[in-house]
Coordinates of C-alpha atoms and ligand atoms in Angstrom, one line a residue:
M1 CA 0.0 0.0 0.0
E2 CA 1.3 3.5 -0.9
L3 CA 2.0 5.5 2.2
P4 CA 0.4 9.0 2.2
R5 CA 3.0 11.6 1.3
Y6 CA 3.1 15.0 2.8
P7 CA 3.4 17.8 0.3
A8 CA 7.1 18.5 -0.5
P9 CA 8.2 21.4 1.7
R10 CA 10.7 23.9 0.4
L11 CA 13.8 22.9 2.1
V12 CA 16.5 25.2 3.6
R13 CA 19.7 24.0 2.0
Y14 CA 22.5 26.2 3.4
A15 CA 23.2 27.1 7.0
K16 CA 25.9 28.0 9.5
Y17 CA 26.0 25.7 12.4
R18 CA 27.4 27.4 15.5
G19 CA 27.3 24.4 17.9
N20 CA 30.2 22.1 18.6
N21 CA 32.7 22.2 15.7
P22 CA 31.1 25.2 13.9
R23 CA 30.7 24.7 10.2
E24 CA 28.8 25.5 7.1
V25 CA 26.2 22.9 6.3
V26 CA 24.9 22.3 2.8
L27 CA 22.0 20.0 1.9
L28 CA 22.3 18.9 -1.7
K29 CA 20.1 16.7 -3.7
G30 CA 21.5 13.3 -4.7
L31 CA 20.8 10.2 -6.7
P32 CA 18.6 7.6 -4.9
C33 CA 20.2 6.0 -1.9
V34 CA 21.7 2.6 -2.9
W35 CA 19.6 0.9 -0.1
S36 CA 16.6 3.2 0.3
R37 CA 14.8 0.7 2.6
C38 CA 15.5 1.8 6.2
S39 CA 12.2 1.7 8.0
F40 CA 12.3 5.2 9.4
C41 CA 13.9 7.1 6.6
D42 CA 12.0 9.8 4.8
Y43 CA 15.1 11.8 3.8
I44 CA 15.2 9.8 0.6
D45 CA 12.1 11.7 -0.5
D46 CA 14.6 14.4 -1.5
N47 CA 16.5 12.0 -3.8
T48 CA 16.1 12.3 -7.6
R49 CA 17.3 10.7 -10.8
D50 CA 17.2 14.2 -12.5
T51 CA 20.9 15.0 -12.7
A52 CA 20.2 18.5 -14.1
E53 CA 18.3 19.2 -10.9
I54 CA 21.1 17.8 -8.8
R55 CA 23.6 20.0 -10.5
R56 CA 21.3 23.1 -10.3
V57 CA 20.9 22.7 -6.5
A58 CA 24.7 22.1 -6.2
D59 CA 25.4 25.2 -8.2
D60 CA 23.1 27.3 -6.1
E61 CA 24.1 26.0 -2.7
L62 CA 27.8 25.5 -3.0
A63 CA 28.1 29.1 -4.3
K64 CA 27.1 30.2 -0.8
V65 CA 30.0 28.5 1.0
T66 CA 32.6 31.0 2.2
G67 CA 34.9 28.7 4.2
E68 CA 34.7 31.0 7.2
F69 CA 34.9 28.1 9.7
G70 CA 37.4 26.0 7.8
R71 CA 34.9 23.2 8.1
L72 CA 32.1 22.1 5.7
Q73 CA 29.4 19.4 6.1
V74 CA 27.7 18.2 2.9
I75 CA 24.5 16.1 3.3
N76 CA 22.6 14.6 0.3
S77 CA 20.0 12.4 1.9
G78 CA 22.1 9.4 1.1
S79 CA 25.8 8.8 0.6
I80 CA 28.4 11.1 -0.8
Q81 CA 29.1 8.5 -3.4
E82 CA 25.5 9.1 -4.7
L83 CA 26.4 12.6 -5.9
P84 CA 27.5 12.6 -9.6
I85 CA 31.3 12.6 -9.9
D86 CA 31.4 16.1 -11.3
V87 CA 29.5 17.4 -8.3
Q88 CA 32.0 15.6 -6.0
S89 CA 34.8 17.2 -8.0
R90 CA 33.2 20.6 -7.5
I91 CA 33.1 20.0 -3.8
R92 CA 36.8 19.0 -3.8
E93 CA 37.7 22.2 -5.7
L94 CA 35.6 24.3 -3.3
L95 CA 37.4 22.8 -0.3
A96 CA 40.8 23.8 -1.8
R97 CA 39.6 27.2 -3.1
R98 CA 38.1 28.2 0.3
G99 CA 40.9 26.8 2.4
I100 CA 38.5 24.3 4.1
R101 CA 40.6 21.7 5.9
D102 CA 37.9 19.6 7.5
F103 CA 35.1 17.9 5.5
W104 CA 32.2 16.1 7.0
T105 CA 29.8 14.0 5.0
E106 CA 27.8 10.7 5.1
S107 CA 28.3 7.2 3.6
Y108 CA 26.4 4.0 4.0
W109 CA 28.0 0.7 5.0
A110 CA 27.7 -0.8 1.5
Y111 CA 30.4 1.7 0.4
R112 CA 32.9 0.8 3.2
K113 CA 35.4 -0.7 0.8
D114 CA 35.5 2.7 -0.9
Y115 CA 35.9 4.7 2.3
E116 CA 39.7 5.1 2.0
A117 CA 39.5 6.1 -1.6
T118 CA 36.7 8.6 -0.9
R119 CA 38.8 10.2 1.9
R120 CA 41.8 10.5 -0.4
F121 CA 39.6 11.9 -3.2
F122 CA 38.6 15.0 -1.2
G123 CA 42.2 15.8 -0.4
V124 CA 41.5 17.2 3.1
E125 CA 40.7 15.6 6.4
T126 CA 37.4 13.8 5.6
H127 CA 35.0 12.3 8.1
L128 CA 32.5 9.8 6.7
F129 CA 29.5 9.6 9.0
L130 CA 28.0 6.2 9.1
G131 CA 24.4 5.9 10.2
V132 CA 24.9 3.1 12.7
E133 CA 21.7 4.2 14.6
T134 CA 22.3 1.5 17.2
F135 CA 24.9 -1.2 17.9
D136 CA 22.2 -3.5 18.9
D137 CA 22.2 -5.8 15.9
A138 CA 18.6 -7.0 16.1
L139 CA 17.2 -3.5 16.5
R140 CA 19.4 -2.1 13.7
N141 CA 18.5 -4.7 11.2
D142 CA 15.1 -6.1 12.2
V143 CA 13.4 -2.9 13.4
L144 CA 15.2 -0.2 11.4
N145 CA 15.9 -2.5 8.5
K146 CA 19.4 -1.0 8.0
S147 CA 21.0 -4.2 6.5
M148 CA 24.3 -3.4 8.2
H149 CA 26.2 -6.4 9.5
W150 CA 29.5 -6.5 11.3
K151 CA 31.4 -8.7 13.7
S152 CA 31.8 -6.1 16.4
P153 CA 31.8 -2.3 16.9
D154 CA 35.6 -2.4 16.4
E155 CA 35.0 -3.3 12.8
V156 CA 33.0 -0.2 12.4
A157 CA 35.7 1.9 14.2
Q158 CA 38.3 0.5 11.8
A159 CA 36.2 1.6 8.8
T160 CA 35.3 5.2 9.9
D161 CA 35.9 7.6 12.8
S162 CA 32.4 9.2 12.8
I163 CA 28.9 7.8 13.3
C164 CA 25.3 8.8 13.8
L165 CA 23.0 7.3 16.4
L166 CA 19.2 7.4 16.5
I167 CA 17.3 7.8 19.7
G168 CA 13.6 7.0 20.4
F169 CA 12.3 4.1 18.4
R170 CA 10.4 1.0 19.3
G171 CA 12.4 -1.7 21.2
Q172 CA 15.2 0.6 22.4
T173 CA 15.9 0.2 26.1
R174 CA 17.8 2.4 28.5
D175 CA 20.6 -0.1 28.6
I176 CA 20.9 -0.3 24.8
I177 CA 21.1 3.5 24.6
R178 CA 23.7 3.6 27.4
R179 CA 25.8 1.1 25.5
D180 CA 25.5 3.0 22.3
I181 CA 26.5 6.3 23.8
D182 CA 29.4 4.6 25.6
L183 CA 30.6 3.0 22.3
L184 CA 30.3 6.4 20.5
L185 CA 32.4 8.2 23.2
G186 CA 34.9 5.3 23.6
K187 CA 35.6 4.4 20.0
F188 CA 34.8 7.3 17.7
R189 CA 36.1 10.7 17.1
Y190 CA 32.8 12.4 16.1
G191 CA 29.2 11.6 16.7
I192 CA 25.8 12.9 15.7
V193 CA 23.0 11.8 17.9
N194 CA 19.6 12.3 16.3
L195 CA 16.3 12.2 18.2
F196 CA 13.8 10.4 16.0
T197 CA 11.4 13.0 14.8
E198 CA 7.8 12.3 13.8
N199 CA 7.6 11.7 10.0
R200 CA 5.3 9.9 7.6
L201 CA 7.0 6.6 8.6
S202 CA 7.1 7.0 12.4
D203 CA 3.7 5.6 13.3
G204 CA 4.3 2.6 15.5
L205 CA 8.1 3.2 15.4
L206 CA 8.4 6.3 17.6
D207 CA 8.9 5.8 21.3
R208 CA 8.3 9.1 23.1
D209 CA 8.9 7.6 26.6
I210 CA 12.4 6.5 25.9
Q211 CA 13.1 9.9 24.3
A212 CA 11.8 11.7 27.4
W213 CA 14.1 9.7 29.5
F214 CA 17.0 10.4 27.2
R215 CA 16.4 14.1 27.2
E216 CA 16.8 14.2 31.0
E217 CA 19.5 11.5 31.4
Y218 CA 21.7 12.7 28.6
A219 CA 21.2 16.5 28.8
W220 CA 25.0 16.7 29.4
L221 CA 25.8 15.0 26.1
E222 CA 25.6 18.2 24.1
Q223 CA 28.5 19.6 26.1
Q224 CA 30.8 16.9 24.7
P225 CA 32.9 18.7 22.1
N226 CA 32.9 15.9 19.7
V227 CA 29.2 15.2 19.7
D228 CA 26.2 17.0 18.2
V229 CA 22.9 16.2 19.7
L230 CA 20.0 17.0 17.3
W231 CA 17.0 17.4 19.5
N232 CA 15.1 18.1 16.3
N233 CA 16.1 16.9 12.9
T234 CA 16.4 20.5 11.6
D235 CA 18.9 21.6 14.3
F236 CA 21.7 21.9 11.8
G237 CA 19.6 24.7 10.2
V238 CA 18.9 22.7 7.0
G239 CA 16.0 20.5 6.0
Ligands
LIG1 S1 21.0 4.2 4.1 FE1 20.6 6.2 4.9 S2 19.6 7.4 3.2 FE2 19.5 5.2 2.7 S3 17.5 4.5 3.4 FE3 18.9 4.1 5.1 S4 18.9 5.9 6.4 FE4 17.9 6.5 4.4

């Protein structure tokens, strides 16, 4: 059955994030996510096969980047590898031209064999955020349908230094969240912790009680210099 779709909102695609690790943030349009089947993910509604549209958005938004923080985050509702190669090259040129030394972007586990080449491609320190969501294997794969399998969190830490976690979905317990945060702080350089926000897929998946507990128990987390806590999914200023 087709799920009802909300009318496409006009998204904000460029922002200056002044929280931990201040940076410019750009939300581009990308080709469809290679997996596109995570149970909670409505970001992919922004994906398109229209490469002219992808290039038009990239032209408009990348032109706004000044390099003032020396750090840039590019999001494309999927993986960086899902931007056409000429758009990736434009980002690389922009990093060099604006003197940006720190580049943050996202990449799905299926691309892990390419991670090293992707980091080399951009020519500056590049952090590939992997949407782990949780290290509880059953929750990640059976509830969230991430299709991401590994032997242990160490295998993830060997592949990348930056991850995203998701808080507030069905089946998450306090102990599972505590373990996830401990692993983030113990094994990774950067983390983005997203509180699951109501969307067209969240019916039956959203757990407000565990979120309420997290908000109190982990209020201190946003003081951690290497962690961004997104209490709302638009806290970066884009979306
Ligand atoms: S891999 Fe990422 S972009 Fe693709 S469906 Fe899952 S959460 Fe969404």
